[in-house]
């Protein structure tokens, strides 16, 4: 609570300049970032990690804190795979509907857990649903986060046919794109089957998959 009080006091006294979110990276290199939201999932996360390993690919997993707390062994597997982990709040509430105190707590609780699990800070954050107003962006920035959205949405959460996910990921793909997938789904996810076709096609087209942090740090 002390950290929250200090933050809110500073926000009132010294309002920051408008923060912003990142949807893609302007680059001439054939790099794309695969991102997976809402896990970790006992059903799909490990399967996706195996597919990434098969194609020597990497990705960023934006995890929900309460899921990570329930499955720390999967967080360890993501870490061992060399993938990046980002903050996707504690309970997946739409932050633009919350008070500053509630936004802070949703982000801070997961931030604290990830530091404990990973032994280091994470630097990327994604608001649930991509819904971020200026309050959300400023609070995320106060934690040192870059707020990451996406330029390609596969809508895999809606469980379309795998071919639809493939088309959404690859049609009009360009250098620096950030592609949105999910590694949690309450139904039968098309994502693993789609990835088995998406990754070789990216490789054949000369693309390299990188973490979000590696992508946005490109000059």
mmCIF file of N, CA, C and O in Angstrom, residues 24-32 173-177 205-208 210 214-219:
data_model
loop_
_atom_site.group_PDB
_atom_site.id
_atom_site.type_symbol
_atom_site.label_atom_id
_atom_site.label_comp_id
_atom_site.label_asym_id
_atom_site.label_seq_id
_atom_site.Cartn_x
_atom_site.Cartn_y
_atom_site.Cartn_z
ATOM 1 N N UNK A 24 3.815 -2.017 -33.443
ATOM 2 C CA UNK A 24 4.782 -2.682 -34.321
ATOM 3 C C UNK A 24 6.077 -1.885 -34.296
ATOM 4 O O UNK A 24 6.154 -0.841 -33.653
ATOM 5 N N UNK A 25 7.075 -2.388 -35.006
ATOM 6 C CA UNK A 25 8.367 -1.717 -35.061
ATOM 7 C C UNK A 25 8.683 -1.358 -36.503
ATOM 8 O O UNK A 25 8.546 -2.178 -37.405
ATOM 9 N N UNK A 26 9.102 -0.131 -36.698
ATOM 10 C CA UNK A 26 9.517 0.306 -38.027
ATOM 11 C C UNK A 26 10.932 -0.198 -38.272
ATOM 12 O O UNK A 26 11.883 0.317 -37.692
ATOM 13 N N UNK A 27 11.067 -1.213 -39.093
ATOM 14 C CA UNK A 27 12.371 -1.818 -39.368
ATOM 15 C C UNK A 27 12.406 -2.380 -40.774
ATOM 16 O O UNK A 27 11.371 -2.773 -41.321
ATOM 17 N N UNK A 28 13.590 -2.415 -41.354
ATOM 18 C CA UNK A 28 13.752 -3.024 -42.677
ATOM 19 C C UNK A 28 14.181 -4.484 -42.565
ATOM 20 O O UNK A 28 14.227 -5.199 -43.569
ATOM 21 N N UNK A 29 14.496 -4.926 -41.330
ATOM 22 C CA UNK A 29 14.886 -6.314 -41.131
ATOM 23 C C UNK A 29 13.653 -7.214 -41.087
ATOM 24 O O UNK A 29 12.600 -6.816 -40.584
ATOM 25 N N UNK A 30 13.798 -8.434 -41.581
ATOM 26 C CA UNK A 30 12.653 -9.351 -41.640
ATOM 27 C C UNK A 30 12.464 -10.035 -40.284
ATOM 28 O O UNK A 30 12.753 -11.212 -40.103
ATOM 29 N N UNK A 31 11.961 -9.241 -39.358
ATOM 30 C CA UNK A 31 11.732 -9.706 -37.996
ATOM 31 C C UNK A 31 10.261 -9.559 -37.655
ATOM 32 O O UNK A 31 9.623 -8.562 -38.011
ATOM 33 N N UNK A 32 9.707 -10.549 -36.959
ATOM 34 C CA UNK A 32 8.349 -10.448 -36.424
ATOM 35 C C UNK A 32 8.356 -10.992 -35.001
ATOM 36 O O UNK A 32 9.196 -11.818 -34.646
ATOM 37 N N UNK A 173 1.567 -9.665 -43.994
ATOM 38 C CA UNK A 173 2.575 -9.537 -42.948
ATOM 39 C C UNK A 173 3.750 -8.701 -43.439
ATOM 40 O O UNK A 173 4.147 -8.788 -44.606
ATOM 41 N N UNK A 174 4.289 -7.895 -42.552
ATOM 42 C CA UNK A 174 5.399 -7.009 -42.910
ATOM 43 C C UNK A 174 6.452 -7.029 -41.805
ATOM 44 O O UNK A 174 6.189 -7.475 -40.683
ATOM 45 N N UNK A 175 7.631 -6.535 -42.156
ATOM 46 C CA UNK A 175 8.709 -6.446 -41.191
ATOM 47 C C UNK A 175 8.274 -5.635 -39.970
ATOM 48 O O UNK A 175 7.657 -4.586 -40.109
ATOM 49 N N UNK A 176 8.595 -6.156 -38.793
ATOM 50 C CA UNK A 176 8.292 -5.427 -37.571
ATOM 51 C C UNK A 176 6.904 -5.665 -37.008
ATOM 52 O O UNK A 176 6.537 -5.053 -36.004
ATOM 53 N N UNK A 177 6.133 -6.571 -37.620
ATOM 54 C CA UNK A 177 4.792 -6.841 -37.101
ATOM 55 C C UNK A 177 4.840 -7.574 -35.766
ATOM 56 O O UNK A 177 5.757 -8.364 -35.503
ATOM 57 N N UNK A 205 9.750 -17.580 -46.007
ATOM 58 C CA UNK A 205 9.685 -16.198 -46.505
ATOM 59 C C UNK A 205 10.836 -15.337 -46.001
ATOM 60 O O UNK A 205 10.888 -14.136 -46.291
ATOM 61 N N UNK A 206 11.729 -15.947 -45.214
ATOM 62 C CA UNK A 206 12.907 -15.233 -44.743
ATOM 63 C C UNK A 206 12.737 -14.487 -43.443
ATOM 64 O O UNK A 206 13.618 -13.711 -43.045
ATOM 65 N N UNK A 207 11.620 -14.714 -42.747
ATOM 66 C CA UNK A 207 11.397 -14.025 -41.484
ATOM 67 C C UNK A 207 12.046 -14.767 -40.315
ATOM 68 O O UNK A 207 12.116 -15.990 -40.293
ATOM 69 N N UNK A 208 12.472 -13.989 -39.337
ATOM 70 C CA UNK A 208 12.976 -14.519 -38.075
ATOM 71 C C UNK A 208 12.046 -14.065 -36.966
ATOM 72 O O UNK A 208 11.658 -12.896 -36.912
ATOM 73 N N UNK A 210 11.352 -13.104 -33.119
ATOM 74 C CA UNK A 210 12.116 -12.579 -31.987
ATOM 75 C C UNK A 210 11.138 -12.210 -30.871
ATOM 76 O O UNK A 210 9.932 -12.122 -31.080
ATOM 77 N N UNK A 214 13.336 -7.729 -28.035
ATOM 78 C CA UNK A 214 14.373 -7.721 -29.069
ATOM 79 C C UNK A 214 13.911 -6.957 -30.300
ATOM 80 O O UNK A 214 14.703 -6.262 -30.955
ATOM 81 N N UNK A 215 12.615 -7.051 -30.617
ATOM 82 C CA UNK A 215 12.093 -6.331 -31.778
ATOM 83 C C UNK A 215 12.123 -4.828 -31.550
ATOM 84 O O UNK A 215 12.627 -4.070 -32.392
ATOM 85 N N UNK A 216 11.608 -4.368 -30.426
ATOM 86 C CA UNK A 216 11.495 -2.911 -30.229
ATOM 87 C C UNK A 216 12.827 -2.251 -29.941
ATOM 88 O O UNK A 216 12.962 -1.036 -30.078
ATOM 89 N N UNK A 217 13.835 -3.060 -29.587
ATOM 90 C CA UNK A 217 15.169 -2.496 -29.371
ATOM 91 C C UNK A 217 15.974 -2.392 -30.651
ATOM 92 O O UNK A 217 17.090 -1.860 -30.639
ATOM 93 N N UNK A 218 15.418 -2.911 -31.774
ATOM 94 C CA UNK A 218 16.107 -2.788 -33.052
ATOM 95 C C UNK A 218 16.232 -1.330 -33.457
ATOM 96 O O UNK A 218 15.319 -0.536 -33.278
ATOM 97 N N UNK A 219 17.374 -0.970 -33.980
ATOM 98 C CA UNK A 219 17.590 0.422 -34.420
ATOM 99 C C UNK A 219 17.257 0.552 -35.897
ATOM 100 O O UNK A 219 17.274 -0.381 -36.649
#
